[in-house]
Structures are given as structure tokens and as C-alpha cells.
mmCIF file of C-alpha atoms and ligand atoms in Angstrom:
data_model
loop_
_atom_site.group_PDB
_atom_site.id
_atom_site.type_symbol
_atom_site.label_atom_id
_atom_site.label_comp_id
_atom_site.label_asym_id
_atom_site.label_seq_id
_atom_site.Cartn_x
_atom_site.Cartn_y
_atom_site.Cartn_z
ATOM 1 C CA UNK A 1 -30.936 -13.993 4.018
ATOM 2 C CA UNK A 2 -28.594 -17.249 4.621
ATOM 3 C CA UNK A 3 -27.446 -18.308 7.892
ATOM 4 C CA UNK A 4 -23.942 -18.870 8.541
ATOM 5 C CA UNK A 5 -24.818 -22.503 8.568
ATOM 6 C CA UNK A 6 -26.507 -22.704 4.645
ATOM 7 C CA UNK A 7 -23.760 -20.544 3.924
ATOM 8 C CA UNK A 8 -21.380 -23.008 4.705
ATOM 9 C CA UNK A 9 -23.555 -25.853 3.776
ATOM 10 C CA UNK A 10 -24.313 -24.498 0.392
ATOM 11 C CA UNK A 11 -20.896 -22.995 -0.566
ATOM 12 C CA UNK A 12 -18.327 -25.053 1.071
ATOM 13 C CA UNK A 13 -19.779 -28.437 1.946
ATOM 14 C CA UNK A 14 -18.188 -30.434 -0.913
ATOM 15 C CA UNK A 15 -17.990 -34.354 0.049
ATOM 16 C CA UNK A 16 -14.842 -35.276 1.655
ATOM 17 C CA UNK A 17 -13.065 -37.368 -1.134
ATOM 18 C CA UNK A 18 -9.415 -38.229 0.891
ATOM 19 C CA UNK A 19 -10.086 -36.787 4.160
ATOM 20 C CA UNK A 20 -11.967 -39.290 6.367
ATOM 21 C CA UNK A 21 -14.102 -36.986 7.690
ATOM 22 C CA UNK A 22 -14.238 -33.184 6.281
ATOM 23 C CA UNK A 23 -16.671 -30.102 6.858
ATOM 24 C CA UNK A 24 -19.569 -30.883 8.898
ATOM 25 C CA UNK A 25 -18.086 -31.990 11.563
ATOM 26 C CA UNK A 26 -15.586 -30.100 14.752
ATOM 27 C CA UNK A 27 -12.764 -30.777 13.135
ATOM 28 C CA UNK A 28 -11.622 -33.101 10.209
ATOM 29 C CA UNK A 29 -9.728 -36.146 10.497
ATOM 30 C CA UNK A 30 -7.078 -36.837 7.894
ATOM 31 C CA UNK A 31 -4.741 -39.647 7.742
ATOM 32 C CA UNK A 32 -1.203 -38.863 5.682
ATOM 33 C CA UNK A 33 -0.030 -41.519 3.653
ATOM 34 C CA UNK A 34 3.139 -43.731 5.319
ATOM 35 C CA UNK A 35 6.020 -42.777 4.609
ATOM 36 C CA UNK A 36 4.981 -38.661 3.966
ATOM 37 C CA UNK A 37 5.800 -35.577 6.155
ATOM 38 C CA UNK A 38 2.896 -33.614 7.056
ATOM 39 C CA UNK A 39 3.864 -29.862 5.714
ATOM 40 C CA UNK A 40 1.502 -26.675 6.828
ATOM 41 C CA UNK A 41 1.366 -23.278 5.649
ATOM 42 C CA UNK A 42 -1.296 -20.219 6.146
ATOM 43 C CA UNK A 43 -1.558 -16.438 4.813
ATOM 44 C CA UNK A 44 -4.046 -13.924 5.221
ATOM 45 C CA UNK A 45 -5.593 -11.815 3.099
ATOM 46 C CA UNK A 46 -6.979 -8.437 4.538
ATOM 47 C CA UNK A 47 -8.736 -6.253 2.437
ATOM 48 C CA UNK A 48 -6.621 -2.780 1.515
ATOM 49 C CA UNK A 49 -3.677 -4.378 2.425
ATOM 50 C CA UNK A 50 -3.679 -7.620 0.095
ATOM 51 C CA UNK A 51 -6.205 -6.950 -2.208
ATOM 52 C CA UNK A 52 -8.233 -3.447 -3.080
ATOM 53 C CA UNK A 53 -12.337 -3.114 -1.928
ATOM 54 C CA UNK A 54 -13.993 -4.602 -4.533
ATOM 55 C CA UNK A 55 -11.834 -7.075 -5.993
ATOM 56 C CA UNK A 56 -13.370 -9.567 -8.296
ATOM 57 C CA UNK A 57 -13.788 -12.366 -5.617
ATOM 58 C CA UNK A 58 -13.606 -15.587 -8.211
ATOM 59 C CA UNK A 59 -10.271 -14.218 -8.712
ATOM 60 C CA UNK A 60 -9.654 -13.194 -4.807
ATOM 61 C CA UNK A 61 -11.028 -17.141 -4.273
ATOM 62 C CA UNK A 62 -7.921 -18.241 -6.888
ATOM 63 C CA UNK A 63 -5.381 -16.506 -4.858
ATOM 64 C CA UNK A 64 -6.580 -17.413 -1.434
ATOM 65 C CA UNK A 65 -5.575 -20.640 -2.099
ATOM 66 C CA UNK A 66 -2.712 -19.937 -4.630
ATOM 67 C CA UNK A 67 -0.694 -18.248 -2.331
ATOM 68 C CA UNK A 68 -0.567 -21.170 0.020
ATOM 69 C CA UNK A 69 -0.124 -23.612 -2.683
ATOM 70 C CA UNK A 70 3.014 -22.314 -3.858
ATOM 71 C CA UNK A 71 4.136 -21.973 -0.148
ATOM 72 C CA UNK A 72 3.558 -25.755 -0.481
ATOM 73 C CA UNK A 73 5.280 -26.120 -3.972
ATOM 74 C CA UNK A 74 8.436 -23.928 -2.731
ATOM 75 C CA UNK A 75 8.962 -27.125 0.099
ATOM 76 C CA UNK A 76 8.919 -29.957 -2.454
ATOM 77 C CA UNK A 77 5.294 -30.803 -1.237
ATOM 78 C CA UNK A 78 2.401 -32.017 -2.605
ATOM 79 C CA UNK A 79 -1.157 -30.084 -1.337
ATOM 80 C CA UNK A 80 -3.427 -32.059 -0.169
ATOM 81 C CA UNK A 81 -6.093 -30.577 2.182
ATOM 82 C CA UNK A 82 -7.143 -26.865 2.571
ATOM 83 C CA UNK A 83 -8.730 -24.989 5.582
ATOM 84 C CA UNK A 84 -10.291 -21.557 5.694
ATOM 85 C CA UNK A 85 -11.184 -18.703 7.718
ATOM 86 C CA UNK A 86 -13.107 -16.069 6.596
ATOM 87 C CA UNK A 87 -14.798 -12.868 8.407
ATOM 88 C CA UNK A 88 -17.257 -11.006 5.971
ATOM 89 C CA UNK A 89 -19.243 -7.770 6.956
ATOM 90 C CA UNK A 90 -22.288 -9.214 5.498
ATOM 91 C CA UNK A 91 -23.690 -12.566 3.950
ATOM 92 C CA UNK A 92 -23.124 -11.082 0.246
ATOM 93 C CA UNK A 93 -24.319 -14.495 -1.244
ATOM 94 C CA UNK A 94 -23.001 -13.810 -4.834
ATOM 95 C CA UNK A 95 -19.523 -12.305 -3.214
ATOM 96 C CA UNK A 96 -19.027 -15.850 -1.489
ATOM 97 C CA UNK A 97 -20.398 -17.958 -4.002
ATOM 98 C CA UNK A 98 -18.100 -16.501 -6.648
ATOM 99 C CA UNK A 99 -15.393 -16.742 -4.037
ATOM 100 C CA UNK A 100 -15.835 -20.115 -4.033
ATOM 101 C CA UNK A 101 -15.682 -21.083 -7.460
ATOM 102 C CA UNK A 102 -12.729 -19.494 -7.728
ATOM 103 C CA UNK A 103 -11.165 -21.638 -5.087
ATOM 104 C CA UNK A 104 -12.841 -24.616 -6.059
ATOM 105 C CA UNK A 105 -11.385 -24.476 -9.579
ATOM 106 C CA UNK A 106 -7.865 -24.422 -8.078
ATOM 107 C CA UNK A 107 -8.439 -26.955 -5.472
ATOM 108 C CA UNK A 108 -9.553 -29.291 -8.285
ATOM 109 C CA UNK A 109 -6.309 -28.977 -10.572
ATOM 110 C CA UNK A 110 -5.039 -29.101 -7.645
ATOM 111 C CA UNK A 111 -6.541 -32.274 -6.497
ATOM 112 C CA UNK A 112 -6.759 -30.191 -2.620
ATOM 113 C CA UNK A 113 -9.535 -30.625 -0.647
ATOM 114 C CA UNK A 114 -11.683 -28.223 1.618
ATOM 115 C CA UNK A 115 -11.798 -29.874 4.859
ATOM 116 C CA UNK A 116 -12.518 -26.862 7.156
ATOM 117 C CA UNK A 117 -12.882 -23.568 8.507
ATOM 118 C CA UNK A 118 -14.247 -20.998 10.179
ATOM 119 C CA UNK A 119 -17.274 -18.353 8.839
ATOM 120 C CA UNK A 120 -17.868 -15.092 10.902
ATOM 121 C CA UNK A 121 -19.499 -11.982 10.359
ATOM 122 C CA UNK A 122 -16.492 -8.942 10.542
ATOM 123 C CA UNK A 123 -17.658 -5.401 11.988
ATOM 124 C CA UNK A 124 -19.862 -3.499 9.878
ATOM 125 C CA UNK A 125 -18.099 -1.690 6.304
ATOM 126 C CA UNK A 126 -14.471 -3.658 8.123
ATOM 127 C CA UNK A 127 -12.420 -5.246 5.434
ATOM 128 C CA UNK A 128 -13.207 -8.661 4.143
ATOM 129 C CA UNK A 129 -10.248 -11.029 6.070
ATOM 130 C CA UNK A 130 -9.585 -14.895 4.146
ATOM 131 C CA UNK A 131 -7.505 -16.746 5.880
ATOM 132 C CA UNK A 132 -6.210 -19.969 4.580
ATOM 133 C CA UNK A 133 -4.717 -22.828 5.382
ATOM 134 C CA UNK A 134 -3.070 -25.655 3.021
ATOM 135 C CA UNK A 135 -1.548 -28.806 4.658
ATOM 136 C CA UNK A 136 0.390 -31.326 2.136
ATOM 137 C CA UNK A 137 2.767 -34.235 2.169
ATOM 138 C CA UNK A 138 6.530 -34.791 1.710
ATOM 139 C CA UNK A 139 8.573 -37.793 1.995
ATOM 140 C CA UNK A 140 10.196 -37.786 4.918
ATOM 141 C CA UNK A 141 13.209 -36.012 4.820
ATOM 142 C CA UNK A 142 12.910 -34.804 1.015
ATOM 143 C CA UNK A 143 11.320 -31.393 1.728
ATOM 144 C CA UNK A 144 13.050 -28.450 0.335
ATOM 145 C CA UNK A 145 14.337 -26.022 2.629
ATOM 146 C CA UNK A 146 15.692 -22.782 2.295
ATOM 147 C CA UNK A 147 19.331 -23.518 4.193
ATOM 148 C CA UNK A 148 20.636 -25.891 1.880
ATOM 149 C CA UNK A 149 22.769 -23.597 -0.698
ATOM 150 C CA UNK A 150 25.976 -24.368 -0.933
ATOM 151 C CA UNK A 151 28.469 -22.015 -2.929
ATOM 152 C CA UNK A 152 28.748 -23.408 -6.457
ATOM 153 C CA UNK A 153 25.138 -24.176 -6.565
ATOM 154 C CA UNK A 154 23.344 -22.380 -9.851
ATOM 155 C CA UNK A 155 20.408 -19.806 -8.994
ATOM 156 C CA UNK A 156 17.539 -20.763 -10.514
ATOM 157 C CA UNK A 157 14.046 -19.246 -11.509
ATOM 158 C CA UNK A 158 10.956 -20.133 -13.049
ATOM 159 C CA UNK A 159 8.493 -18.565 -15.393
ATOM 160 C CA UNK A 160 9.106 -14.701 -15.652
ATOM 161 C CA UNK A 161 9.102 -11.591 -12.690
ATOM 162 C CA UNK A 162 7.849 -8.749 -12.519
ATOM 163 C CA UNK A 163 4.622 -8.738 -14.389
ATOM 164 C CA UNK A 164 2.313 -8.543 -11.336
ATOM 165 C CA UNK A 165 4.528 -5.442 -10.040
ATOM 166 C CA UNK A 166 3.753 -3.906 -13.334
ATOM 167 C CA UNK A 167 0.246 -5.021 -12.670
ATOM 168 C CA UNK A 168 0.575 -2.348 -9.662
ATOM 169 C CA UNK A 169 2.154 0.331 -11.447
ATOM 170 C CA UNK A 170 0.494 0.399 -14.433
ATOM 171 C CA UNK A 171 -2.905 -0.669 -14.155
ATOM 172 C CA UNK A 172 -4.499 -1.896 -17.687
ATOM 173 C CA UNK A 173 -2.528 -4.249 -18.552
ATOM 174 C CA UNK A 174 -4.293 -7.694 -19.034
ATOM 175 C CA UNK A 175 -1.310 -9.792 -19.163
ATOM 176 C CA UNK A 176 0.109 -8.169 -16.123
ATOM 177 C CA UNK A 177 -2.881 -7.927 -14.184
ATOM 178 C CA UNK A 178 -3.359 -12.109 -14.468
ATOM 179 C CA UNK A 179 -0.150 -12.284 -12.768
ATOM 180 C CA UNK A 180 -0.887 -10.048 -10.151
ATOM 181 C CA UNK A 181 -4.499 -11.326 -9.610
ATOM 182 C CA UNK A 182 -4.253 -14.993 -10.728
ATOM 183 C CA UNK A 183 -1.132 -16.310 -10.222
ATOM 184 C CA UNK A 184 -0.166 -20.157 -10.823
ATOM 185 C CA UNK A 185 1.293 -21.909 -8.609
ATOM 186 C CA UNK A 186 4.057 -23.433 -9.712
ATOM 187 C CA UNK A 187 3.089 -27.287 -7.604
ATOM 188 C CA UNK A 188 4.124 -29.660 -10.537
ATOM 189 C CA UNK A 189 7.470 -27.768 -10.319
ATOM 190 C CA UNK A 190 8.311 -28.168 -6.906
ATOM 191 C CA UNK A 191 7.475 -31.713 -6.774
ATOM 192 C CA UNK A 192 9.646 -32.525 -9.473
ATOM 193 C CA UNK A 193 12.851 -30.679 -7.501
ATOM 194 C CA UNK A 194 12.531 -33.244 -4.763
ATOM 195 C CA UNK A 195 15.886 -34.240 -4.093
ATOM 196 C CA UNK A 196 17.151 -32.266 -7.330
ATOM 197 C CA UNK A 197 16.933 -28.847 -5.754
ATOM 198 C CA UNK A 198 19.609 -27.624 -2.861
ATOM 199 C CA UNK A 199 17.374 -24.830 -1.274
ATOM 200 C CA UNK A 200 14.160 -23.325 -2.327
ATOM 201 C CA UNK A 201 11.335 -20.427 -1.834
ATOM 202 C CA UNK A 202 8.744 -18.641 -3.778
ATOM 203 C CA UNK A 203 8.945 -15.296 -4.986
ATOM 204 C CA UNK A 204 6.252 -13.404 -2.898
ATOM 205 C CA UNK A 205 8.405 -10.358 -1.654
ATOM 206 C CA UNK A 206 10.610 -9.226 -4.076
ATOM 207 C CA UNK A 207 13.640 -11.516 -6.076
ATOM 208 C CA UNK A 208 16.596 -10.125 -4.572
ATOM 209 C CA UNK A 209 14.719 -10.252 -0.950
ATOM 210 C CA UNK A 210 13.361 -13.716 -1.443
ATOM 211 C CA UNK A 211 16.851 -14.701 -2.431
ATOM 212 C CA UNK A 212 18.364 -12.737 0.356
ATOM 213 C CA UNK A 213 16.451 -15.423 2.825
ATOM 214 C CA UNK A 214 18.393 -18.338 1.267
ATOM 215 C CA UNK A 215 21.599 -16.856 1.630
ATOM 216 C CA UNK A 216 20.666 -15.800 5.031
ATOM 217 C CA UNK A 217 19.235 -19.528 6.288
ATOM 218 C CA UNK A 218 22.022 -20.798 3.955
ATOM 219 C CA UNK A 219 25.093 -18.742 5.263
ATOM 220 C CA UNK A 220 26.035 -17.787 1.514
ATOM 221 C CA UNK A 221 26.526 -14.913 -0.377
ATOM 222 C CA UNK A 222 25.305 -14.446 -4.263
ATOM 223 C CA UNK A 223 26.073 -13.369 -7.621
ATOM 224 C CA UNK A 224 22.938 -12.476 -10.238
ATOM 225 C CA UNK A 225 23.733 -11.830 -14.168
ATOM 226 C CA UNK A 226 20.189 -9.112 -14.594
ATOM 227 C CA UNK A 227 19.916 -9.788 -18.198
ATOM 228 C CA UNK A 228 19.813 -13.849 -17.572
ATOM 229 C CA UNK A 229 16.988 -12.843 -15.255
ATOM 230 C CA UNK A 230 13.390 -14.009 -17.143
ATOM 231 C CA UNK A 231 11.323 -10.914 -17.414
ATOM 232 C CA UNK A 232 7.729 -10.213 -17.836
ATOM 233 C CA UNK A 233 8.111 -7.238 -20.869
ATOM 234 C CA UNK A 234 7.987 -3.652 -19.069
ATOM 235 C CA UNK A 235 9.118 -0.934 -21.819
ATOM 236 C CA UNK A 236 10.879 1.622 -18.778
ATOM 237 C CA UNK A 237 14.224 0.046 -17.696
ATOM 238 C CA UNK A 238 13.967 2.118 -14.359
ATOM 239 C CA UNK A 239 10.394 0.714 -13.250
ATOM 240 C CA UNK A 240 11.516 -2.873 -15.255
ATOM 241 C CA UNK A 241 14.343 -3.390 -12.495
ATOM 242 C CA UNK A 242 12.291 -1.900 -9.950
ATOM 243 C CA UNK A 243 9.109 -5.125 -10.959
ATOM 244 C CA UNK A 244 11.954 -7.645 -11.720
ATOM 245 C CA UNK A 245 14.547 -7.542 -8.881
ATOM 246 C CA UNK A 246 12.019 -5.984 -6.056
ATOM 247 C CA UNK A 247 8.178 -6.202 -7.268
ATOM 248 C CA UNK A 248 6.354 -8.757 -4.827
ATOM 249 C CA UNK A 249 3.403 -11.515 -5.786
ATOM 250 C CA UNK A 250 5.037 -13.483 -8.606
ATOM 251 C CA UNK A 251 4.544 -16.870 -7.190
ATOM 252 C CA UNK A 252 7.510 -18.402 -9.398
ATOM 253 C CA UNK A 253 9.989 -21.032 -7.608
ATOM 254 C CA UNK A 254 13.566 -19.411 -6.996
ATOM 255 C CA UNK A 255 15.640 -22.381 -6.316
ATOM 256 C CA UNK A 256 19.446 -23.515 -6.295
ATOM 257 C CA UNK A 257 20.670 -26.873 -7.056
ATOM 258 C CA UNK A 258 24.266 -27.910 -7.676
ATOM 259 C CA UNK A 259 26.071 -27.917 -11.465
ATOM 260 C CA UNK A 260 25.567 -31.444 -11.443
ATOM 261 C CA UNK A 261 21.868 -31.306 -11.546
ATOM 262 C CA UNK A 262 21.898 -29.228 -14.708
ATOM 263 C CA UNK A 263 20.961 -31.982 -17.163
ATOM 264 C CA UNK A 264 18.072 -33.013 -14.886
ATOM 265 C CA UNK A 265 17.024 -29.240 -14.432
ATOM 266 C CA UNK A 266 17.435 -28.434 -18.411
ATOM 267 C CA UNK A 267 15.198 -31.049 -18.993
ATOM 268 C CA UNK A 268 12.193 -30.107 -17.118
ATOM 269 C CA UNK A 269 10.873 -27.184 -18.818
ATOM 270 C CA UNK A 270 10.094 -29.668 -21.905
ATOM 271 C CA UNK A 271 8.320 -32.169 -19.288
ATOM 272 C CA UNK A 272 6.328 -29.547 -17.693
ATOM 273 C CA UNK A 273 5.583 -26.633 -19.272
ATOM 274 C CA UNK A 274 7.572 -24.357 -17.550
ATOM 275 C CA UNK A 275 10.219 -22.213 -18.471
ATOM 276 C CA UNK A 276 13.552 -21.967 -16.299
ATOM 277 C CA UNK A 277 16.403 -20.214 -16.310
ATOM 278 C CA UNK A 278 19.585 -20.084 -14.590
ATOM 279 C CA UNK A 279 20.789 -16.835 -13.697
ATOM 280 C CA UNK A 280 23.635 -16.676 -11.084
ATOM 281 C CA UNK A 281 25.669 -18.458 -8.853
ATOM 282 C CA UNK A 282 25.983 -18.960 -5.240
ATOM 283 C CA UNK A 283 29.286 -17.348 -3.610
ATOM 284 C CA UNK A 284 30.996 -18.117 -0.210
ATOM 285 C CA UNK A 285 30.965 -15.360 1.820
ATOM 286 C CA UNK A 286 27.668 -12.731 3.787
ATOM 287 C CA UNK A 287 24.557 -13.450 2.754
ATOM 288 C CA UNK A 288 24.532 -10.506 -0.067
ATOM 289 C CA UNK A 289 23.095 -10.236 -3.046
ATOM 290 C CA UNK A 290 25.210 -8.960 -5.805
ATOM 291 C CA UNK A 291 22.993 -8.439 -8.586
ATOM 292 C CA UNK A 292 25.378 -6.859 -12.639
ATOM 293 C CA UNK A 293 24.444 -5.549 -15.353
ATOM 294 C CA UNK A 294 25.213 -6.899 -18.933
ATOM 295 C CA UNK A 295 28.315 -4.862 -18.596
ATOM 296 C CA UNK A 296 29.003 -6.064 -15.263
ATOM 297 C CA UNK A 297 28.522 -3.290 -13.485
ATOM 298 C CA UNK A 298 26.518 -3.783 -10.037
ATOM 299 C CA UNK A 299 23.057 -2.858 -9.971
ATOM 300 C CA UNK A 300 21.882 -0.969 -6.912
ATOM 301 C CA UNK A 301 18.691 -2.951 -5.739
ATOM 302 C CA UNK A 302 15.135 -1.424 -4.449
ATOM 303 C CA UNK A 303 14.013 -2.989 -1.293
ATOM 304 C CA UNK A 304 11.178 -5.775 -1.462
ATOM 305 C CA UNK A 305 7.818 -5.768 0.188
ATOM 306 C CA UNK A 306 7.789 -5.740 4.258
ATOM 307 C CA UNK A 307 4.480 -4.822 5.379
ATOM 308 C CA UNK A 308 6.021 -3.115 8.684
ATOM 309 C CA UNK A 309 8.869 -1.274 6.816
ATOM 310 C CA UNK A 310 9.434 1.830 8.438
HETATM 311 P P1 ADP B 401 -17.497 -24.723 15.282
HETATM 312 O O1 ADP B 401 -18.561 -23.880 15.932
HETATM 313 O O2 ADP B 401 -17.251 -26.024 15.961
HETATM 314 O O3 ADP B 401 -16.266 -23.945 14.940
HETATM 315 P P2 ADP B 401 -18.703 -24.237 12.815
HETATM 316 O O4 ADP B 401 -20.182 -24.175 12.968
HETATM 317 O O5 ADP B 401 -17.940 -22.976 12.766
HETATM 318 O O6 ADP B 401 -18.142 -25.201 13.920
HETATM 319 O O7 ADP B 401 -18.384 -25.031 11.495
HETATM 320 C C1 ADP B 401 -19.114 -26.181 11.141
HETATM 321 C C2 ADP B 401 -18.310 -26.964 10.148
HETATM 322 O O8 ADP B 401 -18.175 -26.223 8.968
HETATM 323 C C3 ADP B 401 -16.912 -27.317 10.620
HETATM 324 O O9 ADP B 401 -16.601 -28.595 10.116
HETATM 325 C C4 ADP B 401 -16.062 -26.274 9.969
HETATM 326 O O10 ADP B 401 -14.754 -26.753 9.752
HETATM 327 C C5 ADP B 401 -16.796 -26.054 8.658
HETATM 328 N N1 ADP B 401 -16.618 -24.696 8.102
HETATM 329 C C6 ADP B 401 -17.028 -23.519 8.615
HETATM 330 N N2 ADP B 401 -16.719 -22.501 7.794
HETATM 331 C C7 ADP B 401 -16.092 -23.040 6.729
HETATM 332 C C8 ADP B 401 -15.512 -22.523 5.547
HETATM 333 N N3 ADP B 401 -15.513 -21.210 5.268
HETATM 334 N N4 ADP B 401 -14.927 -23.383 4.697
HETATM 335 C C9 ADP B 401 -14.897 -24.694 4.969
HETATM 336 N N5 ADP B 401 -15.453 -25.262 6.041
HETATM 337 C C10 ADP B 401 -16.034 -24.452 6.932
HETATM 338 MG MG1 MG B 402 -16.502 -22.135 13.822
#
């Protein structure tokens, strides 16, 4: 059986490329490039809350660190080191070196790099915990925040919502079940919305919640057209508004930006691959969300994921 130390050694020693000193040592030393804000984000994963016992762990690997790389892509940034924590109940060696392909692959499109972390042993049949950590760089003062609507501004989303909802629902669906398991964080994206984009956050709760957090930091109200919303195909109308406007764990960019950036906005999806679509308008006024119909008629919405919701 491995030791915690050929553990780490053998699955997440990888020679520090940008970091000036990276595993191995108490800590790593990084140096951010002049001129660049230093932006940090971590989530947990806990297993039976965030992911079910005996999830595929090259895919649990990918969302470890996808989750905090579109943290990082929902501020503008660009990722550039990762750190991570993980207590195990035993030294499975396959489990963790499957885990870390799966992170490894992302890190490398990525161009992040594994600086750090932490390996324990958990208590006995206790859930597997992953905790990461990504840090990346902004210029200074170009990060995208989530106060910066301003009433006017379009509403903005990439790619489509809802599919890894469905992926909960209705398990069996491949399509769905990538989005839920393997989502792609959308990095390029956010990069290019430096200084383009008003406000910005990723879709990890639930649309209308995630939204309701700009308005909120933002002081704005807002008005959503449901049909201009992109939509993963879900043949139930009930459980399609349900995924769409309150499913969690889509990882697509939900951003504002003012009428004149149109042009420069319409132009991206060609540039990057990406589809976007505008599909309401900021409003002066409380921080609502006022989500119609085709016919205009308002559309009661579902609350989105909190995980202490009474
Ligand atoms: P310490 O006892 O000082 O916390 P460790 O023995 O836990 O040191 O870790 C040794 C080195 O391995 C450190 O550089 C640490 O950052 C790194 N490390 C430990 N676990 C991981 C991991 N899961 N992923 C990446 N690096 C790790
Ligand atoms: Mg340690």
C-alpha cells in the first residue's frame, strides 16, 4: 500500500512550469506578473452532497477543478495556479490516479498548474471531501464584478441551461449527464469580457438566483423574455422551466454589458466557439427578477439551490 508521501509524489508531483517553486516543498512560491491582480477562489466537494458514492472520479477530477475555473472565468480572470485538499477513507490508488487525470487534463487546456495541497486519510466509510483551490490574474482594476449593472444594460448568457438539472431528474441521458458531470468552463469567455462586460457570475445555483445576486450587489431590478433564454432540449415544459430558470451546475457566464457593447458581444460567439444570447434587460428599481412568457405573461419562478434552505 502507498504512503501518503508516494501518493503525492506519484500522482500530483508534476514539475512546477510557472510557479517558482511548486509541490514538494511547505508551501509554493509564485510570483504574478506586473501589472495583474491576484484573484482566489475555493469550493468543496463532499461526497452525497456534491457528487453521489461512487462517482466516476476522472470525471469528479474534471469538476474539482472546473468549478473553480469558472469562478475564475465569471471575474474576467485568467487561472493560473491550482491547490488541493483532499481527505480519502483509504489510499484507493486507481480512485486517485483516475482523479488525477481527470484534473490534469483540465489543468492542461487550461494551462493551470498544481502547486499544492493537502492529502489526509478521512474516517473510515466517511465521504470522500476535494477541496480546491484556483488562484489567477487580472489586470488591475479590470476584474468583473457582480455590482456593476446599470439599468439599460442587456442580460446576457452563454451556452445553454438546464441540461445538467435534467441530468438530475432524468438520469440516462448522455448529453445531459456531460453537463452535469463535466462541465466546461467557460475561461476563454470571461477573458474576452474584460472591460466589455458591466457585471458578471456563473450559473452554479439556479439562473434566476444567480441573476438575483447581480441585481442585489448591483441595486437593480430585471426583466427576462423565457423563450430568448438558450435551453438545453427537455420535452416537459413544467420540469424544462423548473432545469432552465432554477436547475443548479451549468457553469455558463450570465453577464450584463451596456447596448453599446452589442457589436463587440455579437461578435464573439464566431471568435470563440460559444454561443450567446441576449435575453432581458436590466430595470431600475428592487433587485427582482421578472422573468415572461412568449405571451408576456410572468412566469412564477422555482427557487435555486441553497444547501441550508429550510
Ligand atoms: P505539510 O506537512 O507541510 O503540510 P505535506 O507533507 O502535507 O506538507 O505536503 C508535502 C507537499 O506536497 C507540499 O508541497 C504540499 O503542498 C504537496 N501536496 C500534498 N498533497 C497534495 C495534493 N493532493 N495535491 C498537490 N500537492 C499536494
Ligand atoms: Mg500537509
Amino acid at each position: 500500500l502507498a504512503s501518503e508521501f508516494e501518493i503525492i509524489r506519484r500522482y500530483f508531483d508534476r514539475p512546477a512550469r510557472s510557479a517558482l517553486l511548486g509541490v514538494g516543498d511547505d508551501a509554493a512560491l509564485l510570483v504574478p506578473a506586473v501589472g495583474m491582480e491576484l484573484v482566489a477562489t475555493t469550493d468543496l466537494l463532499s461526497e452525497g452532497i456534491h457528487f453521489r458514492s461512487g462517482a466516476d472520479p476522472r470525471k469528479l477530477g474534471h469538476k474539482a477543478l472546473a468549478v473553480n475555473l469558472s469562478d475564475i472565468a465569471a471575474m474576467g480572470a485568467t487561472p493560473r495556479w491550482a491547490l488541493l485538499a483532499i481527505a480519502l477513507p483509504a489510499a484507493d490508488e486507481r480512485w486517485i490516479a483516475q482523479f488525477a487525470e481527470g484534473m490534469f487534463a483540465l489543468a492542461a487546456r487550461h494551462d493551470t498548474e498544481l502547486v499544492g495541497g493537502d492529502t489526509t486519510r478521512g474516517p473510515a466509510s466517511g465521504p470522500i471531501t476535494i477541496c480546491m483551490t484556483v488562484l489567477g490574474e487580472v489586470p488591475a482594476g479590470l476584474a468583473l464584478l457582480r455590482g456593476g449593472a446599470r439599468p439599460g444594460d442587456d442580460i446576457w448568457v452563454s451556452g445553454e441551461l438546464g441540461g445538467a438539472a435534467l441530468a438530475l431528474a432524468r438520469p440516462g441521458i448522455a448529453a445531459a449527464a456531460m453537463r452535469l458531470d463535466e462541465p466546461e468552463p467557460r475561461v476563454a469567455l470571461g477573458e474576452r469580457l474584460r472591460g466589455l462586460a458591466s457585471a458578471a457570475i456563473d450559473v452554479s445555483d439556479g439562473f434566476a438566483q444567480d441573476l438575483g445576486h447581480i441585481l442585489e450587489r448591483s441595486g437593480v431590478g430585471a426583466l427576462v423574455h423565457y423563450d430568448r433564454l438558450p435551453r438545453f432540449p427537455i420535452d416537459d415544459p413544467e420540469l424544462e422551466r423548473r432545469c432552465v430558470l432554477s436547475g443548479g451546475d451549468d457553469y455558463e457566464l450570465l453577464f450584463t454589458a451596456s447596448q453599446g457593447a452589442r457589436g463587440e458581444i455579437e461578435a464573439l460567439p464566431a471568435e470563440i466557439g460559444l454561443a450567446l444570447a441576449r435575453v432581458g434587460s436590466i430595470q431600475p428599481g428592487d433587485p427582482k427578477v421578472v422573468v415572461l412568457d412568449a405571451q408576456g405573461r410572468p412566469i412564477r419562478v422555482a427557487p435555486g439551490f441553497d444547501h441550508f434552505a429550510p
